[in-house]
Amino acid sequence: MDAKAFYCVFYIFLLTMTVPSLCIRETLEDTARDHEVRDKRQLQAVGPIAAYAGIAVSPWVWAALLAVYGLTLLNQYRVSRTSNDDHACAGNRGWCRSSCRSYEYIDNYHSAVCGRYKCCRSR
């Protein structure tokens, strides 16, 4: 009777151990697939690092590049970060700045594209 009880417990053990191991394997495969998809999306969102070689980028682009490529690769390609995020506004008739120059006025209508800056246009 002891042998039957032993075999019964042994087979129950084998049956219960196969299901969790199959589930863990499937979960690990799904996780690996998700990481691959995420990495591909990040590379598509930022673009190839060679396109940024030797230029200065805004803090927001710098953060995205740093997350995708890392500091070592950014230093290798000599990508630098600017202290501000200046760019054109109002259909290239203005410029986003933290403060406007004396010969410019603040265009409140187009300042939304500048984020925390103001759209400065010539008078």
Tab-separated table of C-alpha atoms in Angstrom:
chain	number	residue	atom	x	y	z
A	1	MET	CA	0.000	0.000	0.000
A	2	ASP	CA	2.879	2.333	0.635
A	3	ALA	CA	4.163	1.868	-2.910
A	4	LYS	CA	0.722	2.742	-4.347
A	5	ALA	CA	0.501	5.861	-2.200
A	6	PHE	CA	4.016	6.864	-3.209
A	7	TYR	CA	3.270	6.432	-6.939
A	8	CYS	CA	-0.008	8.284	-6.565
A	9	VAL	CA	1.662	11.259	-4.874
A	10	PHE	CA	4.537	11.131	-7.381
A	11	TYR	CA	2.194	11.258	-10.417
A	12	ILE	CA	0.117	14.043	-8.879
A	13	PHE	CA	3.339	15.950	-8.281
A	14	LEU	CA	4.407	15.459	-11.910
A	15	LEU	CA	1.020	16.566	-13.212
A	16	THR	CA	0.905	19.704	-11.088
A	17	MET	CA	4.483	20.729	-11.885
A	18	THR	CA	4.141	20.641	-15.679
A	19	VAL	CA	1.364	23.232	-15.876
A	20	PRO	CA	3.208	26.023	-13.982
A	21	SER	CA	6.411	25.363	-15.912
A	22	LEU	CA	4.554	25.684	-19.230
A	23	CYS	CA	2.897	28.904	-18.054
A	24	ILE	CA	6.212	30.386	-16.931
A	25	ARG	CA	7.811	29.529	-20.279
A	26	GLU	CA	4.973	31.207	-22.177
A	27	THR	CA	5.142	34.279	-19.935
A	28	LEU	CA	8.895	34.612	-20.487
A	29	GLU	CA	8.443	34.355	-24.265
A	30	ASP	CA	5.732	37.049	-24.197
A	31	THR	CA	7.936	39.323	-22.095
A	32	ALA	CA	10.875	38.909	-24.484
A	33	ARG	CA	8.612	39.649	-27.456
A	34	ASP	CA	7.257	42.783	-25.734
A	35	HIS	CA	10.806	44.032	-25.074
A	36	GLU	CA	11.750	43.542	-28.734
A	37	VAL	CA	8.680	45.473	-29.917
A	38	ARG	CA	9.356	48.281	-27.420
A	39	ASP	CA	12.988	48.576	-28.515
A	40	LYS	CA	11.976	48.757	-32.186
A	41	ARG	CA	9.412	51.473	-31.432
A	42	GLN	CA	11.958	53.532	-29.500
A	43	LEU	CA	14.447	53.331	-32.349
A	44	GLN	CA	11.775	54.414	-34.840
A	45	ALA	CA	10.684	57.321	-32.646
A	46	VAL	CA	14.167	58.770	-32.277
A	47	GLY	CA	15.832	57.729	-35.512
A	48	PRO	CA	19.351	56.524	-36.171
A	49	ILE	CA	22.052	57.988	-33.946
A	50	ALA	CA	24.193	58.918	-36.969
A	51	ALA	CA	21.619	61.566	-37.921
A	52	TYR	CA	22.408	63.422	-34.675
A	53	ALA	CA	26.203	63.153	-34.967
A	54	GLY	CA	27.971	66.380	-33.991
A	55	ILE	CA	24.865	68.511	-33.427
A	56	ALA	CA	23.243	70.129	-30.413
A	57	VAL	CA	19.714	68.988	-29.575
A	58	SER	CA	16.988	70.287	-27.289
A	59	PRO	CA	16.657	68.907	-23.750
A	60	TRP	CA	13.589	66.866	-24.738
A	61	VAL	CA	15.333	65.194	-27.678
A	62	TRP	CA	18.420	64.662	-25.494
A	63	ALA	CA	16.313	62.804	-22.918
A	64	ALA	CA	14.801	60.574	-25.610
A	65	LEU	CA	18.203	59.829	-27.146
A	66	LEU	CA	19.669	59.125	-23.721
A	67	ALA	CA	16.886	56.654	-22.941
A	68	VAL	CA	17.342	54.796	-26.225
A	69	TYR	CA	21.102	54.895	-26.909
A	70	GLY	CA	22.751	55.675	-23.574
A	71	LEU	CA	25.376	58.220	-22.579
A	72	THR	CA	28.363	56.345	-23.991
A	73	LEU	CA	27.005	56.273	-27.537
A	74	LEU	CA	25.923	59.922	-27.351
A	75	ASN	CA	29.434	60.950	-26.291
A	76	GLN	CA	30.936	58.782	-29.022
A	77	TYR	CA	28.885	60.614	-31.688
A	78	ARG	CA	29.498	63.989	-29.966
A	79	VAL	CA	25.816	64.811	-29.536
A	80	SER	CA	25.447	67.773	-27.178
A	81	ARG	CA	22.507	69.279	-25.339
A	82	THR	CA	21.415	72.908	-25.534
A	83	SER	CA	20.162	74.784	-22.511
A	84	ASN	CA	16.913	75.829	-24.195
A	85	ASP	CA	14.422	74.772	-26.839
A	86	ASP	CA	14.372	77.652	-29.334
A	87	HIS	CA	12.537	77.079	-32.597
A	88	ALA	CA	10.414	78.945	-35.146
A	89	CYS	CA	6.748	79.773	-34.600
A	90	ALA	CA	3.933	81.617	-36.411
A	91	GLY	CA	4.776	80.035	-39.744
A	92	ASN	CA	8.501	80.927	-39.530
A	93	ARG	CA	7.634	84.578	-38.901
A	94	GLY	CA	8.524	84.363	-35.205
A	95	TRP	CA	10.892	82.667	-32.810
A	96	CYS	CA	10.228	80.877	-29.507
A	97	ARG	CA	12.318	82.458	-26.755
A	98	SER	CA	12.217	82.743	-22.987
A	99	SER	CA	12.161	86.546	-23.288
A	100	CYS	CA	11.621	88.687	-26.371
A	101	ARG	CA	14.182	91.178	-27.622
A	102	SER	CA	13.534	94.940	-27.616
A	103	TYR	CA	12.487	95.009	-31.283
A	104	GLU	CA	10.019	92.092	-30.877
A	105	TYR	CA	6.547	91.646	-29.418
A	106	ILE	CA	4.861	88.604	-27.863
A	107	ASP	CA	2.384	86.871	-30.171
A	108	ASN	CA	0.032	85.189	-27.690
A	109	TYR	CA	-1.951	83.454	-30.456
A	110	HIS	CA	1.044	81.406	-31.639
A	111	SER	CA	2.735	80.964	-28.240
A	112	ALA	CA	1.021	77.607	-27.662
A	113	VAL	CA	3.544	75.834	-29.921
A	114	CYS	CA	6.407	77.234	-27.841
A	115	GLY	CA	5.525	75.412	-24.644
A	116	ARG	CA	6.864	77.405	-21.712
A	117	TYR	CA	8.433	80.016	-24.033
A	118	LYS	CA	6.826	82.948	-25.842
A	119	CYS	CA	6.426	83.412	-29.586
A	120	CYS	CA	8.452	86.580	-30.337
A	121	ARG	CA	7.776	88.358	-33.646
A	122	SER	CA	9.374	91.425	-35.194
A	123	ARG	CA	7.436	94.693	-34.920
